[in-house]
Every structure is written in structure tokens, then in C-alpha cells.
């Protein structure tokens, strides 16, 4: 029997699971076992030392999936060297003695025609119309999930009952996995959007706000960033992160991002480096109190973007915290840096408010500007 598995990427394993169930009804779909320290150790042990962390996390997921009985593995990637990881990972796994089929949809192999042909080899009954419908439904699912996530990230730290948002989210994801038709998907999204808005919060009128930018895998896989967004929310901070799967699929426009990065970047710097710079500018212009830049250790595109981000931080006098994650990152060290960062943005806010209160202060303009957005 076919047992298809794929690496983790936050909650996106739910729409991917549904997509694979619809494409291959005769197969067993098994997402990789949940992340543990063992996954990370396995991945790191069987990966080249200086490769970036997403490679190692994926390797850990693949090995655990194969050990759990999977015989088909999926990989996809574009943009940077991630697009070349599939071939290397396949070779390492074969050298370890595993026997499996590797479906790699990277670079030019990621075109809809190629993906359809590869799927048809596994499921000869698959028609192009079913394939297109299922893919479009998955895109809609991703869009809906991300829209709710944007809202949840901003509010979750202020919910009156701490588990209200998390339990709403798990029932949303559960119902979402069972949806079959486009109207059903849209209906569930609308239902939960209304519900999320009805959850009571005690949000202050002008809370501290932090914008998160950086490398997509580190942003989207919470295990790889030590659940940083949760930690910020616990500190009573509005968290915004617009870089997500739907941003990558529908929102990424290099020319627009370059326009927004004018004066800081003249050319794109690979992967999502330019989006990090454009995103930071949006955050500073809309009055955010701090920026967190997350990337994997050894990520060249984000390293290229770093000087521009530093310059933005100086020009707009906004604190920025650069965090580089690898499989060895220490949780305690991270907590300490995060606490110091939160103290700093709070202190800066107090200083600014004091200046605003002084008669004739030019900073009144900034207060006005904050409230426009
Ligand atoms: S964007 Fe950076 S961390 Fe992510 S795969 Fe590419 S090089 Fe690695």
C-alpha cells in the first residue's frame, strides 16, 4: 500500500493532508511524526554541517516518516538553494539504505503540468479537472487559514480566557480538514471569522506592537523558532507577521517590494530578503514599536537584507532584534534576549509618551500618525 508522507510546516500540514487525500484516495496519507528533540538530532546528524536549518528539519522529518513506514516522500521548493535540497536529501536517504519513491517538485519541476504528470503516475485515474479543482481548493484553504491567523496573532495575548483562541483554532482546523466543497470551505471560514471577532479581549487602546519579518521556513514552522510568537503574546504584545504561505503564493511581488525598499535596496537579494526590508518599512511607517528579524543560521538572502534592516532601525529609531536559529539554539539564551527586547520597546514607548506630553512637542505629530492606521 502507498504511504505518502511530507515534512512539517506549521499548521499547513492540514491543507496538505487534505490535498493528498483528494489526489490519492487509495493511499494512506501520513504527515511526518510531530517534531521532538529526536527529530532535530536525527536531521542534524545526517545533514551537512553548514547547510541551513530547514534542510536539517526536513531530513529529521523524512527519516522519522520512513521509520514509521512511509514509502513515498514529497518535497518542493523554489526561490533559493531550497530548490536544490530535494536531490541531496534523496541521495542521503538512499545512502542510509531507505527504499522509497521521492516526488520532488522543485524549480522547473514545480509547474502544474509536471506536478499533474507525476501525480498521474501514482494515481492513473486522476483527471486534470479533479487535479485543478483540488489544487484550487487547497489554495483557498491556505488563504482562509492565514487570514484567521493574522487576526489571532494580534489578539491572542489579550483574550480574557487564555485558551479561548487556541480551542477555537483547533476546532476550526478539525472542521477544515473535513470540508469537501468550495462553498463549504468558505462557509467554515466565515463562521470562524465571526467567532474569532466575538472572543472577548482586554486589549488596551494603544498596545505595544511588534512586526515579524525574515526567512519563511523559520517564520512558518513554530518549532524551529521556539514558539517565539507565543512568547511575545504572553508578554501582552500585538504580534504581526504577514509573511506566510498565502503571501508567498498570492502576495509576493519583487518589483513592488523593491519599490517599498527604495533607498535601502537597489536589487533583490534572493528568496524573501527584499520582502523583509519592504515589510519592515511598512511596520515602521504604521507606528510599530519594534521589529523581530528571524532567520535560519547560514541563510544568505536574509544576511544580505540585514544591513538594510539595520539602516531602517537607525533611520526610524526603532529597535530591531535579529535572531538566527539553528538546531543548536539555546532556549534560555533566546528567552533572555526576548525579555531584554520587550523591556527596551516598553522603555522607548514610555520615553516617547513623555515627550508627547510636553507642551508644544513635535512628537504630537507621531501620535496622530499612529492613530490613523
Ligand atoms: S531562504 Fe535561507 S534558510 Fe531558507 S532555504 Fe533559503 S537559504 Fe535556507
CSV table of C-alpha atoms and ligand atoms in Angstrom, one decimal:
chain,number,residue,atom,x,y,z
A,1,UNK,CA,0.0,0.0,0.0
A,2,UNK,CA,1.1,3.5,-0.8
A,3,UNK,CA,2.0,5.5,2.3
A,4,UNK,CA,2.7,9.1,1.5
A,5,UNK,CA,4.5,11.5,3.9
A,6,UNK,CA,5.8,15.0,3.8
A,7,UNK,CA,7.7,17.3,6.2
A,8,UNK,CA,6.1,19.7,8.7
A,9,UNK,CA,5.5,23.3,8.1
A,10,UNK,CA,3.4,24.7,11.0
A,11,UNK,CA,-0.3,24.0,10.6
A,12,UNK,CA,-0.1,23.8,6.9
A,13,UNK,CA,0.1,20.0,7.2
A,14,UNK,CA,-3.7,20.1,7.5
A,15,UNK,CA,-4.5,21.5,4.0
A,16,UNK,CA,-1.6,19.5,2.5
A,17,UNK,CA,-3.1,16.3,4.1
A,18,UNK,CA,-6.5,17.1,2.6
A,19,UNK,CA,-4.9,17.8,-0.8
A,20,UNK,CA,-3.1,14.5,-0.9
A,21,UNK,CA,-6.2,12.6,0.4
A,22,UNK,CA,-8.2,14.1,-2.6
A,23,UNK,CA,-5.4,13.4,-5.1
A,24,UNK,CA,-4.6,9.8,-3.9
A,25,UNK,CA,-7.8,8.4,-2.3
A,26,UNK,CA,-6.2,4.8,-2.5
A,27,UNK,CA,-3.1,5.9,-0.4
A,28,UNK,CA,-2.6,6.3,3.3
A,29,UNK,CA,-1.5,9.9,4.0
A,30,UNK,CA,0.7,10.3,7.0
A,31,UNK,CA,2.3,13.6,7.9
A,32,UNK,CA,5.7,13.3,9.5
A,33,UNK,CA,5.5,12.5,13.2
A,34,UNK,CA,5.4,15.6,15.3
A,35,UNK,CA,8.7,17.4,16.0
A,36,UNK,CA,10.7,16.3,19.0
A,37,UNK,CA,14.3,16.8,20.1
A,38,UNK,CA,15.0,13.4,18.4
A,39,UNK,CA,13.7,14.7,15.1
A,40,UNK,CA,16.1,17.6,15.3
A,41,UNK,CA,19.1,15.4,16.3
A,42,UNK,CA,18.4,12.9,13.5
A,43,UNK,CA,18.2,15.7,10.9
A,44,UNK,CA,21.3,17.4,12.1
A,45,UNK,CA,23.3,14.1,12.3
A,46,UNK,CA,22.5,13.2,8.7
A,47,UNK,CA,22.9,16.7,7.1
A,48,UNK,CA,26.0,18.6,6.0
A,49,UNK,CA,27.2,20.8,8.9
A,50,UNK,CA,26.8,24.3,7.3
A,51,UNK,CA,23.6,23.8,5.5
A,52,UNK,CA,20.7,26.0,6.7
A,53,UNK,CA,18.3,24.7,9.3
A,54,UNK,CA,15.2,23.9,7.0
A,55,UNK,CA,17.3,21.2,5.3
A,56,UNK,CA,18.1,19.6,8.7
A,57,UNK,CA,14.5,19.8,10.0
A,58,UNK,CA,13.2,18.3,6.7
A,59,UNK,CA,15.8,15.5,7.0
A,60,UNK,CA,14.6,14.7,10.5
A,61,UNK,CA,11.0,14.6,9.3
A,62,UNK,CA,11.9,12.3,6.4
A,63,UNK,CA,13.8,9.8,8.5
A,64,UNK,CA,11.1,9.6,11.1
A,65,UNK,CA,8.4,9.2,8.3
A,66,UNK,CA,10.4,6.4,6.7
A,67,UNK,CA,10.9,4.7,10.0
A,68,UNK,CA,7.1,4.9,10.6
A,69,UNK,CA,6.5,3.1,7.3
A,70,UNK,CA,6.2,5.8,4.6
A,71,UNK,CA,7.2,4.7,1.1
A,72,UNK,CA,6.5,8.0,-0.8
A,73,UNK,CA,8.0,11.3,0.2
A,74,UNK,CA,7.2,14.8,-1.0
A,75,UNK,CA,9.5,17.8,-1.4
A,76,UNK,CA,9.0,21.1,-3.1
A,77,UNK,CA,11.0,24.4,-3.1
A,78,UNK,CA,11.8,27.4,-5.1
A,79,UNK,CA,13.5,30.7,-4.7
A,80,UNK,CA,16.9,30.0,-3.1
A,81,UNK,CA,19.0,26.9,-2.6
A,82,UNK,CA,16.0,25.2,-1.0
A,83,UNK,CA,15.1,24.4,-4.6
A,84,UNK,CA,18.2,22.2,-4.8
A,85,UNK,CA,17.8,20.4,-1.5
A,86,UNK,CA,15.5,17.7,-2.8
A,87,UNK,CA,18.1,15.9,-4.8
A,88,UNK,CA,20.7,16.0,-2.0
A,89,UNK,CA,18.2,14.8,0.6
A,90,UNK,CA,17.1,11.9,-1.6
A,91,UNK,CA,20.7,10.8,-2.1
A,92,UNK,CA,21.4,11.0,1.6
A,93,UNK,CA,18.3,8.9,2.4
A,94,UNK,CA,19.2,6.3,-0.2
A,95,UNK,CA,22.8,6.1,1.1
A,96,UNK,CA,21.2,5.4,4.5
A,97,UNK,CA,19.6,2.4,2.9
A,98,UNK,CA,15.9,3.5,2.7
A,99,UNK,CA,13.8,2.4,-0.2
A,100,UNK,CA,11.1,4.9,-1.3
A,101,UNK,CA,9.7,7.0,-4.1
A,102,UNK,CA,10.7,10.6,-3.9
A,103,UNK,CA,8.4,13.1,-5.5
A,104,UNK,CA,10.4,16.3,-5.9
A,105,UNK,CA,8.6,19.4,-7.2
A,106,UNK,CA,11.4,21.9,-7.1
A,107,UNK,CA,12.3,24.7,-9.6
A,108,UNK,CA,11.2,23.9,-13.1
A,109,UNK,CA,9.5,20.6,-11.8
A,110,UNK,CA,7.1,22.8,-9.8
A,111,UNK,CA,5.0,23.6,-12.9
A,112,UNK,CA,1.3,22.5,-12.8
A,113,UNK,CA,1.8,20.2,-15.8
A,114,UNK,CA,4.8,18.4,-14.3
A,115,UNK,CA,3.0,18.0,-10.9
A,116,UNK,CA,0.0,16.6,-12.7
A,117,UNK,CA,2.0,14.1,-14.7
A,118,UNK,CA,3.8,13.0,-11.5
A,119,UNK,CA,0.5,12.6,-9.6
A,120,UNK,CA,-1.0,10.7,-12.6
A,121,UNK,CA,1.8,8.2,-12.4
A,122,UNK,CA,0.8,7.4,-8.8
A,123,UNK,CA,-3.0,7.6,-9.4
A,124,UNK,CA,-3.8,6.7,-13.1
A,125,UNK,CA,-7.5,7.6,-12.5
A,126,UNK,CA,-6.7,11.2,-11.7
A,127,UNK,CA,-8.2,13.6,-14.3
A,128,UNK,CA,-6.9,17.1,-14.9
A,129,UNK,CA,-10.2,18.6,-13.8
A,130,UNK,CA,-10.1,16.9,-10.5
A,131,UNK,CA,-6.5,17.9,-10.1
A,132,UNK,CA,-7.3,21.6,-10.8
A,133,UNK,CA,-10.3,21.6,-8.5
A,134,UNK,CA,-8.4,20.1,-5.6
A,135,UNK,CA,-5.4,22.4,-6.1
A,136,UNK,CA,-7.6,25.5,-6.2
A,137,UNK,CA,-9.5,24.4,-3.1
A,138,UNK,CA,-6.1,24.0,-1.3
A,139,UNK,CA,-5.1,27.5,-2.3
A,140,UNK,CA,-8.4,28.7,-0.8
A,141,UNK,CA,-7.8,26.8,2.4
A,142,UNK,CA,-4.4,28.3,2.7
A,143,UNK,CA,-5.8,31.8,2.2
A,144,UNK,CA,-8.6,31.3,4.8
A,145,UNK,CA,-6.2,29.8,7.3
A,146,UNK,CA,-3.7,32.7,7.0
A,147,UNK,CA,-6.4,35.4,7.2
A,148,UNK,CA,-7.6,33.9,10.6
A,149,UNK,CA,-4.0,33.5,11.8
A,150,UNK,CA,-3.3,37.2,11.1
A,151,UNK,CA,-6.2,38.1,13.4
A,152,UNK,CA,-5.4,35.5,16.0
A,153,UNK,CA,-1.7,36.6,16.3
A,154,UNK,CA,-2.8,40.2,17.1
A,155,UNK,CA,-5.4,39.3,19.7
A,156,UNK,CA,-4.3,36.0,21.4
A,157,UNK,CA,-2.2,37.8,24.0
A,158,UNK,CA,-5.3,39.7,25.3
A,159,UNK,CA,-8.0,37.0,25.4
A,160,UNK,CA,-10.0,37.1,28.7
A,161,UNK,CA,-9.9,33.3,28.8
A,162,UNK,CA,-6.4,32.1,27.9
A,163,UNK,CA,-7.5,29.0,25.9
A,164,UNK,CA,-10.3,30.6,24.0
A,165,UNK,CA,-8.4,31.3,20.8
A,166,UNK,CA,-6.5,28.0,20.8
A,167,UNK,CA,-9.5,25.9,21.3
A,168,UNK,CA,-11.4,27.9,18.6
A,169,UNK,CA,-8.4,27.3,16.3
A,170,UNK,CA,-8.3,23.6,16.8
A,171,UNK,CA,-12.0,23.1,16.1
A,172,UNK,CA,-11.6,25.3,13.0
A,173,UNK,CA,-8.7,23.2,11.7
A,174,UNK,CA,-10.6,20.0,12.5
A,175,UNK,CA,-13.7,21.1,10.6
A,176,UNK,CA,-11.5,22.4,7.8
A,177,UNK,CA,-9.9,19.0,7.3
A,178,UNK,CA,-13.4,17.5,6.7
A,179,UNK,CA,-14.6,20.1,4.2
A,180,UNK,CA,-15.2,18.8,0.7
A,181,UNK,CA,-16.6,21.7,-1.5
A,182,UNK,CA,-15.6,25.3,-2.1
A,183,UNK,CA,-18.8,26.7,-0.6
A,184,UNK,CA,-18.2,24.6,2.5
A,185,UNK,CA,-14.6,25.9,2.9
A,186,UNK,CA,-15.8,29.5,2.5
A,187,UNK,CA,-18.7,28.9,4.9
A,188,UNK,CA,-16.5,27.5,7.6
A,189,UNK,CA,-14.0,30.4,7.2
A,190,UNK,CA,-16.9,32.9,7.6
A,191,UNK,CA,-18.3,31.1,10.6
A,192,UNK,CA,-14.9,31.1,12.4
A,193,UNK,CA,-14.1,34.7,11.4
A,194,UNK,CA,-17.2,35.8,13.1
A,195,UNK,CA,-16.5,33.6,16.1
A,196,UNK,CA,-12.9,34.9,16.4
A,197,UNK,CA,-14.2,38.5,16.3
A,198,UNK,CA,-16.7,37.7,19.1
A,199,UNK,CA,-14.0,36.4,21.5
A,200,UNK,CA,-13.7,38.8,24.4
A,201,UNK,CA,-10.3,40.5,24.9
A,202,UNK,CA,-8.9,43.1,27.3
A,203,UNK,CA,-6.8,44.9,24.7
A,204,UNK,CA,-5.5,48.3,25.7
A,205,UNK,CA,-6.3,51.2,23.4
A,206,UNK,CA,-2.6,51.6,22.3
A,207,UNK,CA,-0.8,48.3,23.0
A,208,UNK,CA,2.8,47.6,22.2
A,209,UNK,CA,3.2,46.2,18.7
A,210,UNK,CA,5.9,44.1,17.1
A,211,UNK,CA,6.3,43.2,13.4
A,212,UNK,CA,8.0,40.0,12.5
A,213,UNK,CA,9.9,39.6,9.3
A,214,UNK,CA,12.5,37.1,8.0
A,215,UNK,CA,13.0,33.8,6.4
A,216,UNK,CA,9.9,31.9,5.5
A,217,UNK,CA,10.6,28.4,6.9
A,218,UNK,CA,11.7,29.9,10.3
A,219,UNK,CA,8.7,32.1,10.4
A,220,UNK,CA,6.2,29.4,9.5
A,221,UNK,CA,7.4,26.4,11.5
A,222,UNK,CA,7.0,27.4,15.2
A,223,UNK,CA,9.1,24.5,16.4
A,224,UNK,CA,12.1,26.0,14.5
A,225,UNK,CA,11.7,29.4,16.2
A,226,UNK,CA,11.0,28.0,19.7
A,227,UNK,CA,7.4,29.2,19.5
A,228,UNK,CA,8.5,32.8,19.7
A,229,UNK,CA,5.1,34.3,18.7
A,230,UNK,CA,3.5,32.6,21.7
A,231,UNK,CA,6.1,34.0,24.0
A,232,UNK,CA,5.5,37.5,22.7
A,233,UNK,CA,1.8,37.2,23.0
A,234,UNK,CA,2.2,36.0,26.6
A,235,UNK,CA,4.1,39.3,27.2
A,236,UNK,CA,0.9,41.2,26.1
A,237,UNK,CA,2.2,42.3,22.7
A,238,UNK,CA,0.3,42.6,19.5
A,239,UNK,CA,2.2,40.4,17.0
A,240,UNK,CA,2.0,40.9,13.3
A,241,UNK,CA,3.5,38.6,10.7
A,242,UNK,CA,2.2,38.9,7.2
A,243,UNK,CA,4.9,36.6,5.6
A,244,UNK,CA,3.1,33.3,5.2
A,245,UNK,CA,2.2,30.6,2.7
A,246,UNK,CA,-0.6,32.8,1.1
A,247,UNK,CA,1.8,35.7,1.0
A,248,UNK,CA,4.3,33.5,-1.0
A,249,UNK,CA,1.6,32.3,-3.3
A,250,UNK,CA,-0.5,35.4,-3.9
A,251,UNK,CA,1.2,38.4,-2.4
A,252,UNK,CA,4.9,38.2,-3.3
A,253,UNK,CA,5.8,40.8,-5.9
A,254,UNK,CA,9.5,41.6,-6.1
A,255,UNK,CA,9.0,44.9,-8.1
A,256,UNK,CA,6.5,46.2,-5.5
A,257,UNK,CA,8.8,45.1,-2.6
A,258,UNK,CA,11.8,46.8,-4.3
A,259,UNK,CA,9.7,50.0,-4.7
A,260,UNK,CA,8.9,49.9,-0.9
A,261,UNK,CA,12.5,49.3,-0.1
A,262,UNK,CA,13.7,52.3,-2.1
A,263,UNK,CA,16.7,53.9,-0.6
A,264,UNK,CA,17.7,50.7,1.2
A,265,UNK,CA,17.9,48.1,-1.5
A,266,UNK,CA,18.5,48.6,-5.2
A,267,UNK,CA,18.2,45.0,-6.2
A,268,UNK,CA,16.6,41.9,-4.9
A,269,UNK,CA,18.8,39.9,-2.6
A,270,UNK,CA,17.4,36.3,-3.0
A,271,UNK,CA,14.5,34.4,-1.5
A,272,UNK,CA,12.5,36.8,0.7
A,273,UNK,CA,15.2,39.3,1.7
A,274,UNK,CA,13.6,42.1,-0.2
A,275,UNK,CA,10.2,41.3,1.4
A,276,UNK,CA,11.8,41.6,4.8
A,277,UNK,CA,13.0,45.1,4.0
A,278,UNK,CA,9.7,46.2,2.5
A,279,UNK,CA,7.8,44.6,5.4
A,280,UNK,CA,9.9,46.5,8.0
A,281,UNK,CA,9.3,49.8,6.3
A,282,UNK,CA,5.6,49.2,6.3
A,283,UNK,CA,5.8,48.4,10.0
A,284,UNK,CA,7.8,51.5,10.9
A,285,UNK,CA,5.6,53.7,8.8
A,286,UNK,CA,2.5,52.4,10.6
A,287,UNK,CA,3.9,53.1,14.1
A,288,UNK,CA,5.1,49.7,15.3
A,289,UNK,CA,7.2,49.7,18.4
A,290,UNK,CA,9.8,47.0,17.4
A,291,UNK,CA,10.9,44.6,14.7
A,292,UNK,CA,12.0,41.0,15.0
A,293,UNK,CA,14.0,39.6,12.2
A,294,UNK,CA,14.2,35.8,12.2
A,295,UNK,CA,16.3,33.6,10.0
A,296,UNK,CA,18.0,30.3,9.9
A,297,UNK,CA,21.7,30.2,10.6
A,298,UNK,CA,23.5,30.4,7.3
A,299,UNK,CA,20.6,32.0,5.3
A,300,UNK,CA,22.3,34.1,2.7
A,301,UNK,CA,19.3,36.1,1.4
A,302,UNK,CA,18.4,37.3,4.9
A,303,UNK,CA,22.1,38.0,5.7
A,304,UNK,CA,22.1,40.2,2.6
A,305,UNK,CA,19.0,42.1,3.9
A,306,UNK,CA,20.4,42.6,7.3
A,307,UNK,CA,22.4,45.9,6.6
A,308,UNK,CA,19.3,47.5,5.1
A,309,UNK,CA,17.3,46.4,8.1
A,310,UNK,CA,19.9,47.9,10.4
A,311,UNK,CA,19.7,51.2,8.5
A,312,UNK,CA,15.9,51.3,8.8
A,313,UNK,CA,16.3,50.7,12.5
A,314,UNK,CA,18.7,53.7,12.8
A,315,UNK,CA,16.7,56.0,10.5
A,316,UNK,CA,13.4,55.5,12.2
A,317,UNK,CA,14.8,54.9,15.7
A,318,UNK,CA,13.0,51.6,16.1
A,319,UNK,CA,14.6,48.6,18.0
A,320,UNK,CA,15.3,45.5,15.9
A,321,UNK,CA,16.1,42.1,17.2
A,322,UNK,CA,18.0,39.8,14.9
A,323,UNK,CA,17.5,36.1,15.7
A,324,UNK,CA,19.4,33.4,14.0
A,325,UNK,CA,18.1,29.8,14.6
A,326,UNK,CA,19.9,26.5,14.2
A,327,UNK,CA,19.3,23.1,15.6
A,328,UNK,CA,21.6,24.0,18.5
A,329,UNK,CA,19.9,27.3,19.5
A,330,UNK,CA,19.5,27.6,23.3
A,331,UNK,CA,16.1,28.2,24.6
A,332,UNK,CA,17.4,30.1,27.7
A,333,UNK,CA,19.5,32.4,25.6
A,334,UNK,CA,16.6,33.2,23.4
A,335,UNK,CA,14.3,33.9,26.4
A,336,UNK,CA,16.8,36.4,27.8
A,337,UNK,CA,17.2,38.3,24.6
A,338,UNK,CA,13.5,38.4,24.1
A,339,UNK,CA,12.9,39.7,27.6
A,340,UNK,CA,15.5,42.4,27.1
A,341,UNK,CA,13.9,43.4,23.8
A,342,UNK,CA,10.4,43.6,25.3
A,343,UNK,CA,11.8,45.8,28.1
A,344,UNK,CA,13.5,48.0,25.6
A,345,UNK,CA,10.4,48.6,23.5
A,346,UNK,CA,8.4,49.4,26.6
A,347,UNK,CA,11.0,51.9,27.8
A,348,UNK,CA,11.1,53.5,24.4
A,349,UNK,CA,7.4,53.8,24.4
A,350,UNK,CA,7.4,55.5,27.8
A,351,UNK,CA,10.1,57.9,26.7
A,352,UNK,CA,8.1,58.9,23.6
A,353,UNK,CA,4.9,59.3,25.6
A,354,UNK,CA,6.7,61.6,28.0
A,355,UNK,CA,8.0,63.7,25.1
A,356,UNK,CA,4.5,63.9,23.6
A,357,UNK,CA,3.1,65.2,26.9
A,358,UNK,CA,5.5,68.1,26.9
A,359,UNK,CA,3.7,71.3,25.6
A,360,UNK,CA,4.5,72.2,22.0
A,361,UNK,CA,6.1,68.8,21.4
A,362,UNK,CA,6.8,68.0,17.7
A,363,UNK,CA,6.1,64.4,18.7
A,364,UNK,CA,2.4,65.1,18.8
A,365,UNK,CA,2.5,64.5,15.0
A,366,UNK,CA,3.7,61.0,15.5
A,367,UNK,CA,0.9,60.2,17.9
A,368,UNK,CA,-1.6,61.5,15.4
A,369,UNK,CA,0.1,59.4,12.7
A,370,UNK,CA,-0.1,56.2,14.8
A,371,UNK,CA,-3.9,56.6,15.2
A,372,UNK,CA,-4.5,56.9,11.5
A,373,UNK,CA,-3.6,53.3,11.0
B,1,LIG,S1,15.7,31.2,2.5
B,1,LIG,FE1,17.6,30.9,3.6
B,1,LIG,S2,17.2,29.4,5.3
B,1,LIG,FE2,15.5,29.3,3.8
B,1,LIG,S3,16.1,27.7,2.5
B,1,LIG,FE3,16.8,29.5,1.5
B,1,LIG,S4,18.9,29.8,2.2
B,1,LIG,FE4,18.0,28.3,3.5
